[in-house]
Short mmCIF file of C-alpha atoms in Angstrom, two decimals:
data_model
loop_
_atom_site.label_atom_id
_atom_site.label_comp_id
_atom_site.label_asym_id
_atom_site.label_seq_id
_atom_site.Cartn_x
_atom_site.Cartn_y
_atom_site.Cartn_z
CA UNK A 1 -0.12 0.09 -0.12
CA UNK A 2 1.55 3.67 -0.61
CA UNK A 3 0.55 6.35 2.02
CA UNK A 4 0.52 9.28 0.14
CA UNK A 5 2.60 12.30 2.48
CA UNK A 6 2.25 15.72 2.34
CA UNK A 7 4.40 18.62 1.22
CA UNK A 8 3.84 22.19 2.82
CA UNK A 9 4.76 25.38 1.55
CA UNK A 10 6.63 26.99 3.92
CA UNK A 11 7.49 30.23 2.18
CA UNK A 12 7.71 31.93 -1.20
CA UNK A 13 10.54 34.32 -2.03
CA UNK A 14 10.36 36.61 -4.60
CA UNK A 15 12.66 39.34 -6.45
CA UNK A 16 13.63 37.54 -8.98
CA UNK A 17 13.02 39.60 -12.62
CA UNK A 18 11.49 36.84 -14.74
CA UNK A 19 12.36 33.13 -14.73
CA UNK A 20 13.96 31.79 -11.70
CA UNK A 21 16.66 28.53 -13.32
CA UNK A 22 18.60 26.91 -10.69
CA UNK A 23 18.45 26.84 -6.90
CA UNK A 24 21.36 25.66 -5.09
CA UNK A 25 22.05 24.96 -0.97
CA UNK A 26 24.94 26.03 0.86
CA UNK A 27 26.54 22.80 1.97
CA UNK A 28 25.65 23.70 5.66
CA UNK A 29 21.97 24.11 4.71
CA UNK A 30 21.16 27.68 5.62
CA UNK A 31 21.73 29.85 3.44
CA UNK A 32 20.23 29.69 -0.54
CA UNK A 33 21.75 30.73 -3.79
CA UNK A 34 18.88 31.31 -6.81
CA UNK A 35 19.76 32.65 -9.96
CA UNK A 36 18.01 33.32 -13.39
CA UNK A 37 17.46 35.28 -16.70
CA UNK A 38 17.78 38.83 -14.87
CA UNK A 39 21.77 37.68 -14.30
CA UNK A 40 21.66 37.75 -11.04
CA UNK A 41 22.17 35.44 -8.17
CA UNK A 42 21.06 36.05 -5.11
CA UNK A 43 21.41 34.68 -1.90
CA UNK A 44 19.11 34.27 1.09
CA UNK A 45 19.46 33.47 4.50
CA UNK A 46 17.07 33.14 7.96
CA UNK A 47 16.62 36.00 9.96
CA UNK A 48 14.57 34.99 12.62
CA UNK A 49 11.53 32.26 10.94
CA UNK A 50 11.78 33.67 7.96
CA UNK A 51 14.08 33.79 5.23
CA UNK A 52 15.35 36.84 3.19
CA UNK A 53 16.98 38.31 0.94
CA UNK A 54 20.70 38.95 1.69
CA UNK A 55 22.42 39.81 -1.36
CA UNK A 56 22.37 40.95 -5.31
CA UNK A 57 24.99 39.17 -7.05
CA UNK A 58 25.06 41.13 -9.94
CA UNK A 59 27.71 42.56 -12.90
CA UNK A 60 29.44 39.13 -13.17
CA UNK A 61 27.78 37.58 -16.41
CA UNK A 62 26.16 39.42 -19.36
CA UNK A 63 23.30 36.73 -19.79
CA UNK A 64 21.15 34.52 -18.25
CA UNK A 65 22.85 32.35 -15.35
CA UNK A 66 21.44 29.26 -15.77
CA UNK A 67 23.28 27.51 -12.63
CA UNK A 68 25.11 28.23 -9.72
CA UNK A 69 27.15 25.50 -7.62
CA UNK A 70 28.47 25.75 -4.05
CA UNK A 71 31.87 24.68 -3.35
CA UNK A 72 31.95 21.85 -0.44
CA UNK A 73 33.58 24.32 1.77
CA UNK A 74 30.46 26.81 0.84
CA UNK A 75 33.53 29.72 0.63
CA UNK A 76 32.59 29.99 -3.13
CA UNK A 77 30.23 29.79 -5.94
CA UNK A 78 30.78 28.76 -9.52
CA UNK A 79 27.84 30.24 -12.12
CA UNK A 80 26.78 28.93 -15.54
CA UNK A 81 25.99 31.50 -17.84
CA UNK A 82 24.75 31.44 -21.43
CA UNK A 83 27.21 34.00 -21.98
CA UNK A 84 29.86 31.22 -22.49
CA UNK A 85 31.90 31.50 -19.04
CA UNK A 86 32.09 30.45 -15.36
CA UNK A 87 32.56 33.04 -12.88
CA UNK A 88 33.86 31.57 -9.79
CA UNK A 89 32.81 34.26 -6.71
CA UNK A 90 34.56 34.10 -3.54
CA UNK A 91 33.39 35.27 0.13
CA UNK A 92 35.17 37.50 1.64
CA UNK A 93 34.39 39.35 4.96
CA UNK A 94 30.55 38.90 3.95
CA UNK A 95 30.87 40.19 0.73
CA UNK A 96 31.28 38.16 -2.52
CA UNK A 97 33.48 38.98 -5.07
CA UNK A 98 33.74 37.82 -8.39
CA UNK A 99 38.17 37.01 -9.50
CA UNK A 100 37.76 34.36 -11.73
CA UNK A 101 36.44 34.02 -15.01
CA UNK A 102 36.51 30.60 -16.87
CA UNK A 103 36.35 30.84 -20.70
CA UNK A 104 37.00 28.27 -23.37
CA UNK A 105 33.61 26.99 -24.53
CA UNK A 106 32.11 28.01 -27.57
CA UNK A 107 28.44 28.86 -26.41
CA UNK A 108 25.65 28.43 -23.61
CA UNK A 109 27.54 26.94 -20.17
CA UNK A 110 24.41 25.03 -19.09
CA UNK A 111 25.58 23.58 -15.94
CA UNK A 112 28.31 24.25 -13.54
CA UNK A 113 28.83 21.27 -10.42
CA UNK A 114 31.98 21.31 -8.04
CA UNK A 115 33.44 17.62 -7.16
CA UNK A 116 33.24 16.44 -3.64
CA UNK A 117 36.89 17.22 -2.48
CA UNK A 118 36.38 20.70 -3.73
CA UNK A 119 39.76 20.52 -6.17
CA UNK A 120 37.58 19.82 -9.46
CA UNK A 121 34.98 21.31 -10.94
CA UNK A 122 32.82 20.21 -13.86
CA UNK A 123 31.52 22.24 -16.99
CA UNK A 124 29.23 21.58 -19.84
CA UNK A 125 27.95 23.66 -22.53
CA UNK A 126 25.39 23.76 -25.79
CA UNK A 127 29.06 23.67 -27.36
CA UNK A 128 28.69 19.27 -26.84
CA UNK A 129 31.64 19.23 -24.73
CA UNK A 130 32.20 18.89 -20.67
CA UNK A 131 35.08 20.46 -19.25
CA UNK A 132 36.85 19.48 -16.32
CA UNK A 133 38.59 22.23 -14.03
CA UNK A 134 41.62 21.90 -11.23
CA UNK A 135 41.34 24.58 -8.50
CA UNK A 136 44.36 25.05 -7.11
CA UNK A 137 44.77 27.84 -4.46
CA UNK A 138 42.83 30.37 -6.66
CA UNK A 139 44.30 29.28 -9.67
CA UNK A 140 42.09 27.39 -12.29
CA UNK A 141 43.60 25.40 -15.15
CA UNK A 142 41.23 23.17 -17.45
CA UNK A 143 42.20 19.95 -17.09
CA UNK A 144 40.04 17.95 -19.71
CA UNK A 145 38.27 18.86 -22.55
CA UNK A 146 35.90 15.74 -23.14
CA UNK A 147 33.94 15.71 -26.55
CA UNK A 148 31.98 12.67 -25.75
CA UNK A 149 28.16 13.56 -26.60
CA UNK A 150 27.32 14.15 -29.64
CA UNK A 151 25.01 17.34 -28.93
CA UNK A 152 24.30 19.65 -26.52
CA UNK A 153 25.06 19.14 -22.82
CA UNK A 154 22.18 19.90 -19.97
CA UNK A 155 23.73 18.76 -16.52
CA UNK A 156 26.89 17.70 -15.38
CA UNK A 157 26.74 16.48 -11.68
CA UNK A 158 29.55 15.08 -9.58
CA UNK A 159 29.79 11.60 -7.55
CA UNK A 160 28.98 12.26 -3.75
CA UNK A 161 32.54 10.86 -2.91
CA UNK A 162 34.72 9.33 -5.83
CA UNK A 163 36.17 11.59 -8.77
CA UNK A 164 33.79 10.31 -11.29
CA UNK A 165 31.44 12.73 -13.02
CA UNK A 166 28.22 12.41 -14.93
CA UNK A 167 26.82 14.47 -17.21
CA UNK A 168 23.48 13.94 -19.32
CA UNK A 169 21.92 15.61 -23.02
CA UNK A 170 19.88 16.56 -25.78
CA UNK A 171 21.49 13.67 -27.04
CA UNK A 172 18.89 11.77 -24.71
CA UNK A 173 21.61 9.68 -23.00
CA UNK A 174 23.71 9.98 -19.80
CA UNK A 175 27.54 9.60 -19.48
CA UNK A 176 30.25 9.01 -17.08
CA UNK A 177 33.38 10.21 -17.03
CA UNK A 178 36.83 9.42 -14.99
CA UNK A 179 40.16 9.98 -14.99
CA UNK A 180 42.50 7.32 -16.77
CA UNK A 181 45.22 6.96 -14.77
CA UNK A 182 48.11 6.24 -17.52
CA UNK A 183 48.16 9.43 -19.15
CA UNK A 184 46.24 12.36 -16.97
CA UNK A 185 43.34 12.63 -19.52
CA UNK A 186 39.57 12.05 -18.64
CA UNK A 187 37.57 9.51 -20.64
CA UNK A 188 33.74 8.31 -21.14
CA UNK A 189 33.46 4.30 -19.45
CA UNK A 190 29.47 4.14 -19.37
CA UNK A 191 26.44 5.46 -21.87
CA UNK A 192 23.30 5.24 -19.84
CA UNK A 193 20.87 4.70 -22.77
CA UNK A 194 17.31 4.11 -22.87
CA UNK A 195 16.05 7.48 -22.72
CA UNK A 196 13.50 8.82 -25.96
CA UNK A 197 14.61 12.36 -25.41
CA UNK A 198 16.62 14.61 -24.02
CA UNK A 199 17.86 13.87 -20.73
CA UNK A 200 17.61 17.11 -18.42
CA UNK A 201 18.99 16.12 -15.06
CA UNK A 202 20.36 13.80 -12.75
CA UNK A 203 21.33 12.71 -9.54
CA UNK A 204 23.40 10.00 -7.59
CA UNK A 205 22.24 8.39 -4.31
CA UNK A 206 24.03 8.76 -0.63
CA UNK A 207 26.21 5.37 -1.67
CA UNK A 208 26.74 6.40 -5.47
CA UNK A 209 26.47 2.97 -7.08
CA UNK A 210 22.96 3.98 -8.04
CA UNK A 211 21.64 7.36 -10.54
CA UNK A 212 18.63 8.61 -11.29
CA UNK A 213 17.56 10.91 -14.73
CA UNK A 214 15.38 12.79 -16.07
CA UNK A 215 14.09 13.50 -18.98
CA UNK A 216 11.57 15.38 -21.77
CA UNK A 217 10.10 11.49 -22.35
CA UNK A 218 8.16 12.19 -19.45
CA UNK A 219 9.83 9.94 -17.32
CA UNK A 220 12.42 9.27 -14.51
CA UNK A 221 14.79 6.50 -14.59
CA UNK A 222 16.91 4.53 -11.73
CA UNK A 223 20.34 2.89 -12.92
CA UNK A 224 22.27 0.73 -11.34
CA UNK A 225 26.42 0.20 -10.50
CA UNK A 226 27.83 -3.30 -11.87
CA UNK A 227 31.14 -3.55 -10.53
CA UNK A 228 33.50 -5.80 -11.98
CA UNK A 229 32.81 -9.62 -10.63
CA UNK A 230 29.54 -8.20 -9.33
CA UNK A 231 27.48 -11.33 -8.03
CA UNK A 232 24.36 -10.46 -10.18
CA UNK A 233 26.41 -12.09 -13.03
CA UNK A 234 26.42 -8.68 -15.11
CA UNK A 235 29.15 -9.09 -17.70
CA UNK A 236 31.63 -6.41 -16.90
CA UNK A 237 34.08 -5.33 -20.55
CA UNK A 238 36.86 -3.44 -20.22
CA UNK A 239 37.29 -4.12 -16.98
CA UNK A 240 34.75 -1.00 -15.90
CA UNK A 241 31.43 -1.16 -14.36
CA UNK A 242 28.56 -1.32 -16.08
CA UNK A 243 25.45 0.79 -15.31
CA UNK A 244 22.07 -0.40 -16.28
CA UNK A 245 18.47 0.72 -15.57
CA UNK A 246 16.86 -1.32 -13.54
CA UNK A 247 13.30 0.66 -13.65
CA UNK A 248 11.44 2.97 -15.09
CA UNK A 249 8.94 5.65 -13.52
CA UNK A 250 6.16 6.19 -16.22
CA UNK A 251 3.19 7.96 -16.27
CA UNK A 252 3.36 10.32 -13.57
CA UNK A 253 4.46 13.01 -15.44
CA UNK A 254 2.30 14.71 -18.28
CA UNK A 255 5.61 17.17 -19.29
CA UNK A 256 9.14 17.74 -19.25
CA UNK A 257 10.76 16.67 -16.14
CA UNK A 258 13.25 19.12 -16.14
CA UNK A 259 15.37 18.70 -13.35
CA UNK A 260 15.56 15.55 -10.19
CA UNK A 261 16.92 15.52 -6.91
CA UNK A 262 17.85 12.21 -4.83
CA UNK A 263 17.94 13.20 -1.08
CA UNK A 264 21.15 12.25 0.37
CA UNK A 265 19.79 12.02 3.76
CA UNK A 266 16.30 10.26 3.15
CA UNK A 267 16.84 8.02 0.44
CA UNK A 268 13.39 10.52 -1.60
CA UNK A 269 13.48 11.07 -4.81
CA UNK A 270 11.82 14.86 -5.76
CA UNK A 271 11.22 16.18 -9.83
CA UNK A 272 10.73 19.33 -10.74
CA UNK A 273 8.45 18.95 -14.11
CA UNK A 274 7.15 21.00 -16.70
CA UNK A 275 3.35 20.58 -15.89
CA UNK A 276 4.11 23.11 -12.75
CA UNK A 277 3.67 19.77 -10.46
CA UNK A 278 6.68 18.84 -7.85
CA UNK A 279 6.35 15.08 -6.74
CA UNK A 280 8.08 12.88 -4.22
CA UNK A 281 9.00 9.13 -4.64
CA UNK A 282 10.13 6.77 -2.33
CA UNK A 283 11.47 3.23 -3.22
CA UNK A 284 9.73 0.24 -1.10
CA UNK A 285 11.36 -1.34 1.81
CA UNK A 286 11.60 -4.52 0.43
CA UNK A 287 12.61 -3.54 -3.15
CA UNK A 288 14.84 -6.05 -5.23
CA UNK A 289 18.39 -3.70 -5.85
CA UNK A 290 18.58 -5.27 -9.77
CA UNK A 291 14.60 -4.24 -9.56
CA UNK A 292 13.89 -1.79 -7.43
CA UNK A 293 9.96 -0.65 -7.00
CA UNK A 294 9.68 3.39 -6.50
CA UNK A 295 6.47 4.55 -5.31
CA UNK A 296 4.46 7.95 -5.44
CA UNK A 297 3.75 9.46 -2.46
CA UNK A 298 3.41 12.97 -2.25
CA UNK A 299 1.99 15.14 -5.77
CA UNK A 300 1.51 18.48 -5.10
CA UNK A 301 -0.47 20.10 -8.33
CA UNK A 302 0.41 23.74 -9.67
CA UNK A 303 3.34 23.99 -6.56
CA UNK A 304 4.67 26.90 -9.14
CA UNK A 305 1.78 28.56 -11.17
CA UNK A 306 4.36 27.63 -14.75
CA UNK A 307 7.08 25.43 -14.98
CA UNK A 308 8.98 24.24 -12.49
CA UNK A 309 12.70 24.34 -13.59
CA UNK A 310 14.61 22.56 -10.37
CA UNK A 311 14.27 21.18 -6.68
CA UNK A 312 16.96 20.90 -4.28
CA UNK A 313 16.80 18.99 -1.13
CA UNK A 314 18.19 20.72 1.84
CA UNK A 315 22.03 18.76 2.58
CA UNK A 316 21.29 19.16 6.71
CA UNK A 317 17.73 19.76 6.85
CA UNK A 318 15.67 15.94 6.20
CA UNK A 319 12.74 17.07 4.29
CA UNK A 320 13.16 20.85 4.01
CA UNK A 321 13.22 21.88 -0.03
CA UNK A 322 13.50 24.52 -2.78
CA UNK A 323 12.10 24.98 -5.36
CA UNK A 324 12.24 27.38 -8.60
CA UNK A 325 10.41 28.13 -11.49
CA UNK A 326 9.37 30.15 -14.64
CA UNK A 327 6.79 31.85 -12.87
CA UNK A 328 9.47 33.79 -10.99
CA UNK A 329 9.68 32.37 -7.55
CA UNK A 330 11.30 30.53 -5.48
CA UNK A 331 9.67 28.45 -2.69
CA UNK A 332 10.98 26.64 0.58
CA UNK A 333 8.94 23.34 1.01
CA UNK A 334 9.01 20.84 3.94
CA UNK A 335 7.66 17.07 3.36
CA UNK A 336 6.62 14.95 6.52
CA UNK A 337 4.96 11.69 6.23
CA UNK B 1 18.44 35.85 -45.64
CA UNK B 2 19.84 33.31 -48.80
CA UNK B 3 19.58 35.21 -52.46
CA UNK B 4 18.38 32.49 -53.55
CA UNK B 5 14.49 31.29 -53.36
CA UNK B 6 13.82 28.12 -51.87
CA UNK B 7 10.29 27.82 -52.81
CA UNK B 8 10.29 30.65 -56.46
CA UNK B 9 6.19 29.73 -56.65
CA UNK B 10 4.37 29.01 -53.32
CA UNK B 11 0.87 28.35 -53.87
CA UNK B 12 -1.13 30.53 -52.52
CA UNK B 13 -4.61 30.86 -50.52
CA UNK B 14 -7.21 33.02 -49.94
CA UNK B 15 -7.55 34.76 -46.31
CA UNK B 16 -10.29 34.14 -43.83
CA UNK B 17 -12.61 36.81 -43.11
CA UNK B 18 -12.56 39.08 -40.25
CA UNK B 19 -14.38 37.20 -36.97
CA UNK B 20 -17.49 38.20 -36.17
CA UNK B 21 -18.24 39.90 -33.38
CA UNK B 22 -21.19 38.25 -31.32
CA UNK B 23 -23.05 40.33 -28.13
CA UNK B 24 -21.83 37.78 -26.07
CA UNK B 25 -18.38 39.10 -26.95
CA UNK B 26 -19.13 42.59 -26.09
CA UNK B 27 -20.57 41.52 -23.07
CA UNK B 28 -18.19 42.10 -20.07
CA UNK B 29 -20.15 39.17 -17.75
CA UNK B 30 -19.58 36.54 -19.83
CA UNK B 31 -16.29 34.37 -19.88
CA UNK B 32 -14.64 34.75 -23.13
CA UNK B 33 -12.32 31.75 -23.65
CA UNK B 34 -9.69 31.36 -25.67
CA UNK B 35 -10.89 29.10 -28.99
CA UNK B 36 -8.78 27.87 -32.18
CA UNK B 37 -9.65 31.79 -33.89
CA UNK B 38 -8.27 33.73 -31.21
CA UNK B 39 -4.99 32.33 -31.56
CA UNK B 40 -5.19 32.07 -35.31
CA UNK B 41 -6.15 35.48 -35.20
CA UNK B 42 -2.88 36.25 -32.95
CA UNK B 43 -0.58 34.29 -35.46
CA UNK B 44 -1.91 34.39 -39.10
CA UNK B 45 -0.48 37.67 -40.10
CA UNK B 46 3.21 36.64 -39.01
CA UNK B 47 5.61 37.30 -42.34
CA UNK B 48 6.84 33.81 -43.99
CA UNK B 49 10.98 34.76 -43.42
CA UNK B 50 11.32 34.71 -47.05
CA UNK B 51 8.35 35.74 -49.33
CA UNK B 52 6.54 39.30 -48.71
CA UNK B 53 3.27 36.98 -47.75
CA UNK B 54 1.56 36.03 -44.52
CA UNK B 55 1.68 32.33 -42.88
CA UNK B 56 -1.80 32.20 -43.85
CA UNK B 57 -2.00 32.96 -47.11
CA UNK B 58 1.07 30.11 -48.11
CA UNK B 59 -1.07 27.90 -45.56
CA UNK B 60 1.47 27.45 -43.28
CA UNK B 61 -1.28 28.33 -40.53
CA UNK B 62 -4.69 27.21 -40.54
CA UNK B 63 -7.48 27.33 -37.80
CA UNK B 64 -7.96 23.99 -38.40
CA UNK B 65 -4.59 22.71 -37.16
CA UNK B 66 -4.54 24.97 -33.86
CA UNK B 67 -6.08 23.15 -30.92
CA UNK B 68 -7.25 25.13 -27.18
CA UNK B 69 -7.74 23.46 -24.05
CA UNK B 70 -8.58 25.57 -21.50
CA UNK B 71 -9.13 23.65 -18.23
CA UNK B 72 -5.87 22.65 -18.92
CA UNK B 73 -4.09 25.87 -20.19
CA UNK B 74 -2.33 24.09 -23.51
CA UNK B 75 -2.24 25.50 -26.32
CA UNK B 76 -1.30 22.95 -29.75
CA UNK B 77 -0.42 24.69 -33.00
CA UNK B 78 1.03 22.56 -36.12
CA UNK B 79 2.47 24.17 -38.87
CA UNK B 80 2.92 23.40 -42.52
CA UNK B 81 5.95 24.22 -44.44
CA UNK B 82 5.78 25.29 -47.73
CA UNK B 83 8.05 22.51 -48.79
CA UNK B 84 9.71 19.63 -47.14
CA UNK B 85 13.20 20.68 -47.20
CA UNK B 86 12.37 24.38 -46.30
CA UNK B 87 15.50 25.71 -44.24
CA UNK B 88 12.99 28.51 -42.64
CA UNK B 89 11.32 25.93 -40.49
CA UNK B 90 12.87 26.39 -37.10
CA UNK B 91 12.74 30.53 -37.48
CA UNK B 92 8.86 29.93 -38.69
CA UNK B 93 8.36 28.46 -35.73
CA UNK B 94 10.01 29.85 -33.36
CA UNK B 95 8.10 33.31 -34.78
CA UNK B 96 4.88 31.56 -33.77
CA UNK B 97 6.35 30.27 -30.38
CA UNK B 98 7.38 33.88 -29.61
CA UNK B 99 4.37 35.87 -30.90
CA UNK B 100 1.99 33.45 -28.11
CA UNK B 101 4.91 33.50 -25.73
CA UNK B 102 3.96 37.89 -25.98
CA UNK B 103 0.17 37.27 -26.75
CA UNK B 104 -1.02 34.69 -24.18
CA UNK B 105 -1.25 34.57 -20.35
CA UNK B 106 1.64 32.99 -18.85
CA UNK B 107 -0.49 30.03 -17.59
CA UNK B 108 -0.50 28.44 -21.57
CA UNK B 109 1.51 25.61 -22.22
CA UNK B 110 2.23 26.24 -26.05
CA UNK B 111 3.47 23.44 -27.78
CA UNK B 112 4.68 24.43 -31.39
CA UNK B 113 4.98 21.39 -33.92
CA UNK B 114 5.33 20.75 -38.29
CA UNK B 115 2.08 18.81 -39.23
CA UNK B 116 2.68 15.22 -38.96
CA UNK B 117 4.88 14.10 -42.23
CA UNK B 118 5.15 18.09 -43.67
CA UNK B 119 9.21 18.44 -43.07
CA UNK B 120 11.86 15.59 -43.53
CA UNK B 121 13.53 17.03 -40.59
CA UNK B 122 10.43 17.05 -38.30
CA UNK B 123 11.28 15.37 -35.26
CA UNK B 124 14.54 17.46 -35.18
CA UNK B 125 12.68 20.91 -35.84
CA UNK B 126 10.17 19.76 -32.65
CA UNK B 127 12.73 18.50 -30.88
CA UNK B 128 14.34 22.14 -30.79
CA UNK B 129 11.18 23.95 -30.83
CA UNK B 130 10.14 22.31 -27.66
CA UNK B 131 13.59 22.85 -25.94
CA UNK B 132 12.62 26.34 -23.72
CA UNK B 133 15.96 26.54 -23.12
CA UNK B 134 17.40 26.75 -25.99
CA UNK B 135 14.29 28.89 -27.54
CA UNK B 136 15.35 31.08 -24.23
CA UNK B 137 19.15 31.18 -25.38
CA UNK B 138 17.88 31.93 -28.99
CA UNK B 139 16.09 34.51 -28.10
CA UNK B 140 18.88 36.21 -26.60
CA UNK B 141 20.65 36.32 -29.80
CA UNK B 142 20.24 39.73 -30.82
CA UNK B 143 20.49 38.63 -34.91
CA UNK B 144 17.87 35.97 -34.44
CA UNK B 145 15.12 37.86 -32.51
CA UNK B 146 15.49 41.00 -35.02
CA UNK B 147 14.93 37.84 -37.85
CA UNK B 148 11.69 36.86 -35.71
CA UNK B 149 10.52 40.51 -35.04
CA UNK B 150 10.61 41.15 -38.30
CA UNK B 151 8.26 37.66 -39.09
CA UNK B 152 5.87 38.96 -36.10
CA UNK B 153 5.26 42.18 -37.10
CA UNK B 154 2.29 43.13 -39.14
CA UNK B 155 3.15 44.89 -42.45
#
């Protein structure tokens, strides 16, 4: 039996002009950053019981800011923009300064993500490439340009504890990359093919052995890693792990799924959809790892009045999540059973 | 635009008469729901990028290929390129999308797609037109937005 739970709107934050593309929690969970087509980044924090805007970061980009990512130490923000650059903002005595701009992509940068170690940044672009940047004490250097996708790359996300990066693309696939110790270059070791249209987003679970992908084909899919000599008997050519689609959740979303986040604390999956709805899925307790079952436990219609673009679980406060939409709003929610 | 016209001699069609205004239309107490005629009127006078003709005159848009669902807030527009290899298909679709984006309330979800079987890159054109991120990026391109505005502006 599936028991439905509730998603309660705690606060609606306004201020951005036009569409808000992305929200990202500070690693401590007490600060939120947002960005959008108004070319600004806004920093939100608590004042008493209420979220308020603390800062506006402007003039770092000349076009839409598509995505922001906090460094694991919480002192830096990286921002990806349609102006083909990625800016690095450093917090110094309370203020953010943009001191570094990463250039190289030929056109729009769609996504940026900071590795768990804080020493690597991945960016991806409409130019079909994924770039790996090494950061060492304020110095940023391109370590690799990976041309594995055949189309626009929409999202990059790091593995929760290894230096493995996953990307999602308009070419309908997701791919996984790691560094080859032999020549220090990055290569694609797994291509996840099953979606029938653009893969917009993806998220690892807390163990990093599973991945969820969200697509324009109105489904989300769960992928399982099979390491060499796995007990399921899945062959692993080249001694690289193999990723297989073990579950497809279809029939729930009625338009494009733009974002997905797998909570590292609770194991819940949340999705942002073009039908204005936020949905939450939970794995059944006796679910088989090779053939898992996920149930829809919460569906909040008209969570936004237009497309929901971004959803993210608070990394510290279990049950709290933030969303952003085309309606220009950022919303703070609390999910409870 | 290229110097050589792709479709030198396009077939022309009659224009529809103006919509008749009914008593209900003028009555403020009656809710006027969006219908296909209203959507058609918003896009019929978009100019073709290569010919000094409207999309209506070229039968690129037709009222019968527009579907409106007021309850679900959806508008579906099919458009028919004049020739199956028309390189202007994306720009025409983008013009329709931009016009409806500007004219309709934001609650509407607009889909603009090539009429099935009328273009040889149909799925690629449809996919691009449905990708709101690429549409947003295109609309920040000053050259492209100029071309689109020229198409949309009634002559």
